[in-house]
PDB file of C-alpha atoms in Angstrom:
ATOM      1  CA  UNK A 600       5.130 -90.608  28.236  1.00 68.00           C
ATOM      2  CA  UNK A 601       5.882 -91.468  24.656  1.00 65.00           C
ATOM      3  CA  UNK A 602       9.415 -90.693  23.686  1.00 89.00           C
ATOM      4  CA  UNK A 603      10.530 -90.244  20.105  1.00 95.00           C
ATOM      5  CA  UNK A 604      14.200 -89.481  19.591  1.00 95.00           C
ATOM      6  CA  UNK A 605      16.085 -88.452  16.485  1.00 96.00           C
ATOM      7  CA  UNK A 606      19.773 -89.147  16.018  1.00 90.00           C
ATOM      8  CA  UNK A 607      20.880 -85.589  15.295  1.00 91.00           C
ATOM      9  CA  UNK A 608      19.502 -82.141  16.040  1.00 93.00           C
ATOM     10  CA  UNK A 609      21.628 -80.427  13.394  1.00 95.00           C
ATOM     11  CA  UNK A 610      23.326 -81.881  10.348  1.00 96.00           C
ATOM     12  CA  UNK A 611      25.346 -80.284   7.544  1.00 97.00           C
ATOM     13  CA  UNK A 612      26.028 -82.300   4.402  1.00 97.00           C
ATOM     14  CA  UNK A 613      27.341 -81.667   0.914  1.00 97.00           C
ATOM     15  CA  UNK A 614      25.450 -82.099  -2.336  1.00 97.00           C
ATOM     16  CA  UNK A 615      25.580 -85.679  -3.540  1.00 97.00           C
ATOM     17  CA  UNK A 616      26.254 -87.222  -0.140  1.00 97.00           C
ATOM     18  CA  UNK A 617      24.145 -90.094   1.159  1.00 97.00           C
ATOM     19  CA  UNK A 618      22.387 -89.040   4.352  1.00 97.00           C
ATOM     20  CA  UNK A 619      20.822 -91.198   7.045  1.00 97.00           C
ATOM     21  CA  UNK A 620      18.343 -89.797   9.558  1.00 97.00           C
ATOM     22  CA  UNK A 621      17.441 -92.132  12.403  1.00 97.00           C
ATOM     23  CA  UNK A 622      14.339 -92.170  14.554  1.00 97.00           C
ATOM     24  CA  UNK A 623      13.614 -94.352  17.576  1.00 97.00           C
ATOM     25  CA  UNK A 624      10.410 -94.619  19.612  1.00 95.00           C
ATOM     26  CA  UNK A 625      10.029 -96.418  22.916  1.00 93.00           C
ATOM     27  CA  UNK A 626       6.272 -97.046  23.048  1.00 87.00           C
ATOM     28  CA  UNK A 627       5.992-100.109  20.811  1.00 88.00           C
ATOM     29  CA  UNK A 628       4.006 -98.135  18.226  1.00 89.00           C
ATOM     30  CA  UNK A 629       3.231 -99.861  14.948  1.00 89.00           C
ATOM     31  CA  UNK A 630       3.003 -96.716  12.834  1.00 90.00           C
ATOM     32  CA  UNK A 631       5.890 -94.347  12.161  1.00 94.00           C
ATOM     33  CA  UNK A 632       6.148 -91.296   9.917  1.00 95.00           C
ATOM     34  CA  UNK A 633       8.698 -88.946   8.365  1.00 97.00           C
ATOM     35  CA  UNK A 634       7.771 -85.346   7.589  1.00 97.00           C
ATOM     36  CA  UNK A 635       9.607 -82.295   6.442  1.00 96.00           C
ATOM     37  CA  UNK A 636       8.659 -78.836   7.658  1.00 94.00           C
ATOM     38  CA  UNK A 637       9.254 -75.801   5.467  1.00 93.00           C
ATOM     39  CA  UNK A 638       8.115 -72.201   6.022  1.00 88.00           C
ATOM     40  CA  UNK A 639       4.726 -71.522   4.490  1.00 87.00           C
ATOM     41  CA  UNK A 640       4.187 -75.194   3.672  1.00 90.00           C
ATOM     42  CA  UNK A 641       3.651 -76.756   7.078  1.00 90.00           C
ATOM     43  CA  UNK A 642       4.423 -80.437   7.575  1.00 94.00           C
ATOM     44  CA  UNK A 643       4.481 -82.623   4.505  1.00 95.00           C
ATOM     45  CA  UNK A 644       4.518 -86.404   4.702  1.00 95.00           C
ATOM     46  CA  UNK A 645       7.496 -88.063   3.016  1.00 97.00           C
ATOM     47  CA  UNK A 646       7.022 -91.734   3.940  1.00 96.00           C
ATOM     48  CA  UNK A 647       5.295 -93.762   6.577  1.00 94.00           C
ATOM     49  CA  UNK A 648       5.470 -97.307   7.873  1.00 94.00           C
ATOM     50  CA  UNK A 649       2.536 -99.144   9.387  1.00 89.00           C
ATOM     51  CA  UNK A 650       4.602-102.085  10.582  1.00 88.00           C
ATOM     52  CA  UNK A 651       8.062-103.631  10.474  1.00 90.00           C
ATOM     53  CA  UNK A 652       9.402-103.909   6.923  1.00 89.00           C
ATOM     54  CA  UNK A 653       6.256-102.181   5.623  1.00 90.00           C
ATOM     55  CA  UNK A 654       6.376 -98.746   4.007  1.00 93.00           C
ATOM     56  CA  UNK A 655       4.145 -96.450   2.038  1.00 93.00           C
ATOM     57  CA  UNK A 656       4.928 -93.316   0.067  1.00 94.00           C
ATOM     58  CA  UNK A 657       3.608 -90.083   1.430  1.00 93.00           C
ATOM     59  CA  UNK A 658       2.989 -86.889  -0.498  1.00 91.00           C
ATOM     60  CA  UNK A 659       6.605 -86.016  -1.379  1.00 95.00           C
ATOM     61  CA  UNK A 660       8.692 -89.239  -1.547  1.00 96.00           C
ATOM     62  CA  UNK A 661      10.935 -88.235  -4.453  1.00 96.00           C
ATOM     63  CA  UNK A 662      14.613 -88.277  -3.540  1.00 96.00           C
ATOM     64  CA  UNK A 663      14.004 -90.234  -0.322  1.00 97.00           C
ATOM     65  CA  UNK A 664      13.829 -93.831   0.798  1.00 97.00           C
ATOM     66  CA  UNK A 665      13.148 -95.448   4.176  1.00 97.00           C
ATOM     67  CA  UNK A 666      14.011 -98.530   6.156  1.00 96.00           C
ATOM     68  CA  UNK A 667      12.162-100.197   9.033  1.00 96.00           C
ATOM     69  CA  UNK A 668      13.972-103.345  10.128  1.00 94.00           C
ATOM     70  CA  UNK A 669      12.862-103.130  13.761  1.00 95.00           C
ATOM     71  CA  UNK A 670       9.611-101.903  15.231  1.00 94.00           C
ATOM     72  CA  UNK A 671      11.190 -99.125  17.250  1.00 95.00           C
ATOM     73  CA  UNK A 672      13.424 -97.700  14.516  1.00 96.00           C
ATOM     74  CA  UNK A 673      12.524 -95.883  11.292  1.00 97.00           C
ATOM     75  CA  UNK A 674      15.266 -94.478   9.084  1.00 97.00           C
ATOM     76  CA  UNK A 675      15.013 -91.853   6.369  1.00 98.00           C
ATOM     77  CA  UNK A 676      17.631 -91.998   3.624  1.00 98.00           C
ATOM     78  CA  UNK A 677      18.568 -89.268   1.190  1.00 97.00           C
ATOM     79  CA  UNK A 678      20.299 -91.232  -1.559  1.00 94.00           C
ATOM     80  CA  UNK A 679      22.047 -88.197  -3.045  1.00 96.00           C
ATOM     81  CA  UNK A 680      21.430 -85.031  -1.060  1.00 97.00           C
ATOM     82  CA  UNK A 681      20.484 -81.883  -2.929  1.00 97.00           C
ATOM     83  CA  UNK A 682      20.192 -78.278  -1.770  1.00 97.00           C
ATOM     84  CA  UNK A 683      16.393 -78.386  -2.069  1.00 96.00           C
ATOM     85  CA  UNK A 684      16.377 -81.027   0.645  1.00 98.00           C
ATOM     86  CA  UNK A 685      17.586 -78.471   3.176  1.00 97.00           C
ATOM     87  CA  UNK A 686      14.776 -78.562   5.720  1.00 96.00           C
ATOM     88  CA  UNK A 687      13.590 -79.534   9.188  1.00 96.00           C
ATOM     89  CA  UNK A 688      12.873 -83.271   9.303  1.00 97.00           C
ATOM     90  CA  UNK A 689      10.399 -84.580  11.862  1.00 97.00           C
ATOM     91  CA  UNK A 690       9.736 -88.170  12.824  1.00 97.00           C
ATOM     92  CA  UNK A 691       6.499 -89.269  14.486  1.00 95.00           C
ATOM     93  CA  UNK A 692       4.944 -92.449  15.812  1.00 93.00           C
ATOM     94  CA  UNK A 693       1.406 -93.529  16.578  1.00 89.00           C
ATOM     95  CA  UNK A 694      -0.446 -96.474  17.964  1.00 77.00           C
ATOM     96  CA  UNK A 695      -3.336 -97.417  15.648  1.00 69.00           C
ATOM     97  CA  UNK A 696      -6.651 -96.796  17.255  1.00 66.00           C
ATOM     98  CA  UNK A 697      -9.489 -94.363  17.482  1.00 53.00           C
ATOM     99  CA  UNK A 698      -7.304 -91.324  17.809  1.00 66.00           C
ATOM    100  CA  UNK A 699      -5.030 -90.048  15.070  1.00 71.00           C
ATOM    101  CA  UNK A 700      -2.696 -88.435  17.536  1.00 82.00           C
ATOM    102  CA  UNK A 701       0.926 -88.675  16.505  1.00 89.00           C
ATOM    103  CA  UNK A 702       3.888 -88.148  18.811  1.00 91.00           C
ATOM    104  CA  UNK A 703       6.788 -86.226  17.342  1.00 94.00           C
ATOM    105  CA  UNK A 704      10.521 -86.213  17.877  1.00 95.00           C
ATOM    106  CA  UNK A 705      12.446 -82.935  18.302  1.00 95.00           C
ATOM    107  CA  UNK A 706      13.433 -82.730  14.653  1.00 96.00           C
ATOM    108  CA  UNK A 707      16.675 -82.678  12.660  1.00 96.00           C
ATOM    109  CA  UNK A 708      17.664 -79.451  10.946  1.00 96.00           C
ATOM    110  CA  UNK A 709      19.467 -80.600   7.781  1.00 97.00           C
ATOM    111  CA  UNK A 710      21.484 -78.179   5.681  1.00 97.00           C
ATOM    112  CA  UNK A 711      22.781 -79.354   2.303  1.00 97.00           C
ATOM    113  CA  UNK A 712      25.560 -77.192   0.896  1.00 96.00           C
TER     114      UNK A 712
ATOM    115  CA  UNK B1458      -3.378 -78.024  -3.890  1.00 68.00           C
ATOM    116  CA  UNK B1459      -3.478 -77.509  -0.141  1.00 79.00           C
ATOM    117  CA  UNK B1460      -6.368 -79.374   1.434  1.00 91.00           C
ATOM    118  CA  UNK B1461      -5.851 -77.694   4.812  1.00 95.00           C
ATOM    119  CA  UNK B1462      -5.249 -73.954   4.882  1.00 95.00           C
ATOM    120  CA  UNK B1463      -4.225 -71.608   7.630  1.00 96.00           C
ATOM    121  CA  UNK B1464      -4.432 -68.235   5.960  1.00 91.00           C
ATOM    122  CA  UNK B1465      -2.939 -66.181   8.773  1.00 95.00           C
ATOM    123  CA  UNK B1466       0.793 -66.782   9.061  1.00 94.00           C
ATOM    124  CA  UNK B1467       0.966 -64.811  12.305  1.00 96.00           C
ATOM    125  CA  UNK B1468      -1.183 -63.445  15.111  1.00 97.00           C
ATOM    126  CA  UNK B1469      -0.319 -61.079  17.941  1.00 98.00           C
ATOM    127  CA  UNK B1470      -2.461 -60.941  21.100  1.00 98.00           C
ATOM    128  CA  UNK B1471      -2.183 -59.272  24.467  1.00 97.00           C
ATOM    129  CA  UNK B1472      -1.903 -61.434  27.550  1.00 97.00           C
ATOM    130  CA  UNK B1473      -5.292 -62.177  29.075  1.00 97.00           C
ATOM    131  CA  UNK B1474      -7.218 -61.631  25.848  1.00 98.00           C
ATOM    132  CA  UNK B1475      -8.653 -64.280  23.539  1.00 98.00           C
ATOM    133  CA  UNK B1476      -6.590 -65.806  20.728  1.00 98.00           C
ATOM    134  CA  UNK B1477      -8.511 -67.171  17.748  1.00 98.00           C
ATOM    135  CA  UNK B1478      -6.668 -69.280  15.202  1.00 98.00           C
ATOM    136  CA  UNK B1479      -8.478 -70.288  12.042  1.00 98.00           C
ATOM    137  CA  UNK B1480      -8.247 -73.219   9.672  1.00 98.00           C
ATOM    138  CA  UNK B1481     -10.132 -74.051   6.464  1.00 97.00           C
ATOM    139  CA  UNK B1482     -10.276 -77.349   4.623  1.00 97.00           C
ATOM    140  CA  UNK B1483     -11.457 -78.440   1.208  1.00 96.00           C
ATOM    141  CA  UNK B1484     -11.865 -82.205   1.511  1.00 92.00           C
ATOM    142  CA  UNK B1485     -15.375 -83.029   2.744  1.00 93.00           C
ATOM    143  CA  UNK B1486     -14.206 -86.560   3.611  1.00 92.00           C
ATOM    144  CA  UNK B1487     -12.131 -85.299   6.543  1.00 93.00           C
ATOM    145  CA  UNK B1488     -13.752 -86.503   9.749  1.00 91.00           C
ATOM    146  CA  UNK B1489     -11.147 -85.861  12.419  1.00 92.00           C
ATOM    147  CA  UNK B1490      -9.301 -82.640  13.141  1.00 94.00           C
ATOM    148  CA  UNK B1491      -6.400 -81.872  15.422  1.00 94.00           C
ATOM    149  CA  UNK B1492      -4.378 -78.901  16.614  1.00 97.00           C
ATOM    150  CA  UNK B1493      -0.678 -79.202  17.335  1.00 96.00           C
ATOM    151  CA  UNK B1494       1.544 -76.680  19.044  1.00 97.00           C
ATOM    152  CA  UNK B1495       5.230 -76.277  18.211  1.00 95.00           C
ATOM    153  CA  UNK B1496       7.913 -74.404  20.127  1.00 94.00           C
ATOM    154  CA  UNK B1497      11.229 -73.582  18.413  1.00 89.00           C
ATOM    155  CA  UNK B1498      13.716 -76.484  18.400  1.00 83.00           C
ATOM    156  CA  UNK B1499      11.040 -78.939  19.550  1.00 89.00           C
ATOM    157  CA  UNK B1500       8.709 -81.310  17.756  1.00 93.00           C
ATOM    158  CA  UNK B1501       4.971 -80.529  17.540  1.00 94.00           C
ATOM    159  CA  UNK B1502       2.895 -81.642  20.506  1.00 93.00           C
ATOM    160  CA  UNK B1503      -0.760 -82.598  20.379  1.00 92.00           C
ATOM    161  CA  UNK B1504      -3.067 -79.966  21.833  1.00 95.00           C
ATOM    162  CA  UNK B1505      -6.716 -80.788  21.168  1.00 95.00           C
ATOM    163  CA  UNK B1506      -8.860 -82.636  18.647  1.00 94.00           C
ATOM    164  CA  UNK B1507     -12.447 -82.862  17.439  1.00 95.00           C
ATOM    165  CA  UNK B1508     -14.455 -85.465  15.603  1.00 93.00           C
ATOM    166  CA  UNK B1509     -16.789 -84.424  12.805  1.00 93.00           C
ATOM    167  CA  UNK B1510     -19.771 -85.653  14.829  1.00 94.00           C
ATOM    168  CA  UNK B1511     -19.203 -82.757  17.234  1.00 95.00           C
ATOM    169  CA  UNK B1512     -19.107 -79.011  16.737  1.00 96.00           C
ATOM    170  CA  UNK B1513     -17.189 -78.102  19.882  1.00 97.00           C
ATOM    171  CA  UNK B1514     -14.584 -79.617  22.133  1.00 97.00           C
ATOM    172  CA  UNK B1515     -13.153 -77.939  25.204  1.00 97.00           C
ATOM    173  CA  UNK B1516     -10.064 -78.637  27.277  1.00 96.00           C
ATOM    174  CA  UNK B1517      -9.255 -76.047  29.899  1.00 97.00           C
ATOM    175  CA  UNK B1518      -8.327 -72.782  28.206  1.00 98.00           C
ATOM    176  CA  UNK B1519      -8.502 -74.361  24.740  1.00 98.00           C
ATOM    177  CA  UNK B1520     -11.681 -74.816  22.719  1.00 98.00           C
ATOM    178  CA  UNK B1521     -11.966 -76.031  19.154  1.00 98.00           C
ATOM    179  CA  UNK B1522     -15.043 -75.223  17.088  1.00 98.00           C
ATOM    180  CA  UNK B1523     -15.993 -77.069  13.909  1.00 98.00           C
ATOM    181  CA  UNK B1524     -18.330 -75.711  11.238  1.00 97.00           C
ATOM    182  CA  UNK B1525     -18.754 -78.530   8.738  1.00 96.00           C
ATOM    183  CA  UNK B1526     -20.974 -76.609   6.346  1.00 96.00           C
ATOM    184  CA  UNK B1527     -18.318 -73.909   6.025  1.00 97.00           C
ATOM    185  CA  UNK B1528     -15.445 -76.433   6.198  1.00 97.00           C
ATOM    186  CA  UNK B1529     -13.905 -74.290   8.877  1.00 98.00           C
ATOM    187  CA  UNK B1530     -12.489 -74.878  12.315  1.00 97.00           C
ATOM    188  CA  UNK B1531     -11.043 -72.532  14.871  1.00 98.00           C
ATOM    189  CA  UNK B1532      -9.011 -72.771  18.050  1.00 98.00           C
ATOM    190  CA  UNK B1533      -9.840 -70.380  20.878  1.00 98.00           C
ATOM    191  CA  UNK B1534      -7.404 -69.778  23.709  1.00 98.00           C
ATOM    192  CA  UNK B1535      -8.847 -67.950  26.691  1.00 97.00           C
ATOM    193  CA  UNK B1536      -7.151 -66.312  28.473  1.00 97.00           C
ATOM    194  CA  UNK B1537      -3.977 -66.162  26.401  1.00 98.00           C
ATOM    195  CA  UNK B1538      -0.675 -66.454  28.244  1.00 97.00           C
ATOM    196  CA  UNK B1539       2.900 -65.641  27.150  1.00 96.00           C
ATOM    197  CA  UNK B1540       3.702 -69.364  27.317  1.00 96.00           C
ATOM    198  CA  UNK B1541       1.161 -69.927  24.536  1.00 97.00           C
ATOM    199  CA  UNK B1542       3.498 -68.192  22.092  1.00 98.00           C
ATOM    200  CA  UNK B1543       4.291 -70.878  19.522  1.00 97.00           C
ATOM    201  CA  UNK B1544       3.406 -72.061  16.033  1.00 96.00           C
ATOM    202  CA  UNK B1545       0.015 -73.766  15.836  1.00 98.00           C
ATOM    203  CA  UNK B1546      -0.708 -76.350  13.151  1.00 97.00           C
ATOM    204  CA  UNK B1547      -4.137 -77.511  12.151  1.00 97.00           C
ATOM    205  CA  UNK B1548      -4.369 -81.095  10.825  1.00 95.00           C
ATOM    206  CA  UNK B1549      -7.116 -83.265   9.366  1.00 94.00           C
ATOM    207  CA  UNK B1550      -7.601 -86.908   8.509  1.00 90.00           C
ATOM    208  CA  UNK B1551     -10.038 -89.386   6.986  1.00 87.00           C
ATOM    209  CA  UNK B1552     -10.910 -92.408   9.124  1.00 78.00           C
ATOM    210  CA  UNK B1553      -9.969 -95.791   7.758  1.00 71.00           C
ATOM    211  CA  UNK B1554      -6.996 -96.649   5.636  1.00 65.00           C
ATOM    212  CA  UNK B1555      -3.796 -95.333   7.132  1.00 69.00           C
ATOM    213  CA  UNK B1556      -5.371 -92.252   8.744  1.00 71.00           C
ATOM    214  CA  UNK B1557      -2.745 -89.936   7.332  1.00 84.00           C
ATOM    215  CA  UNK B1558      -2.701 -86.436   8.764  1.00 90.00           C
ATOM    216  CA  UNK B1559      -2.783 -83.474   6.392  1.00 92.00           C
ATOM    217  CA  UNK B1560      -1.288 -80.371   7.979  1.00 94.00           C
ATOM    218  CA  UNK B1561      -1.821 -76.695   7.377  1.00 95.00           C
ATOM    219  CA  UNK B1562       1.070 -74.251   7.009  1.00 95.00           C
ATOM    220  CA  UNK B1563       0.841 -73.080  10.608  1.00 96.00           C
ATOM    221  CA  UNK B1564       0.105 -69.809  12.415  1.00 97.00           C
ATOM    222  CA  UNK B1565       2.698 -68.173  14.646  1.00 97.00           C
ATOM    223  CA  UNK B1566       1.033 -66.835  17.789  1.00 98.00           C
ATOM    224  CA  UNK B1567       2.769 -64.175  19.869  1.00 98.00           C
ATOM    225  CA  UNK B1568       1.227 -63.330  23.235  1.00 98.00           C
ATOM    226  CA  UNK B1569       2.548 -60.074  24.677  1.00 96.00           C
ATOM    227  CA  UNK B1570       2.553 -59.236  28.403  1.00 91.00           C
TER     228      UNK B1570
END
């Protein structure tokens, strides 16, 4: 089974802090994704990476950056956290192929005070 | 502008009856559709998918129907069980490129004994 893990389940930060969210997958997948989930909006793509050191902006990249130094690890960075970044953050990975199935981690509930 | 819409935020069904979850899309280029299921405090898990070359795909109690002319798909769960209570997300993608998934807002299904 594919396993995607996220470094924290719950995180509380203050406005202006730099926040790192880590994601690790153990299936040697090339593609990795970061989403945020908000009520009434579903999952929205922040950034994705199709290979090591490669990244592409998703639909809502403002206020975020990412890092992919190793194939198994994809980090989401909030340079200066703001209250409107309070959300559930979900990481996913996928092996390129015929199916678009993505495998998700359990999520990090981030609260910015 | 939401390209994938789930207009019912919630649905309540009695155990043993049929659950029907609906999803509409606006982008005629979408050619692959997926349903994900999400329990609280867990990441979404893949449930079932359908390619645009088909109009039906069945997997046990779950069937997805696709009506391309109406840009509409639905997920049928028969018979519904209490363990099916979760949030269901519809997602769509366009083949080629990075195959990004576009998610709907989700429908919360509650199956009552």
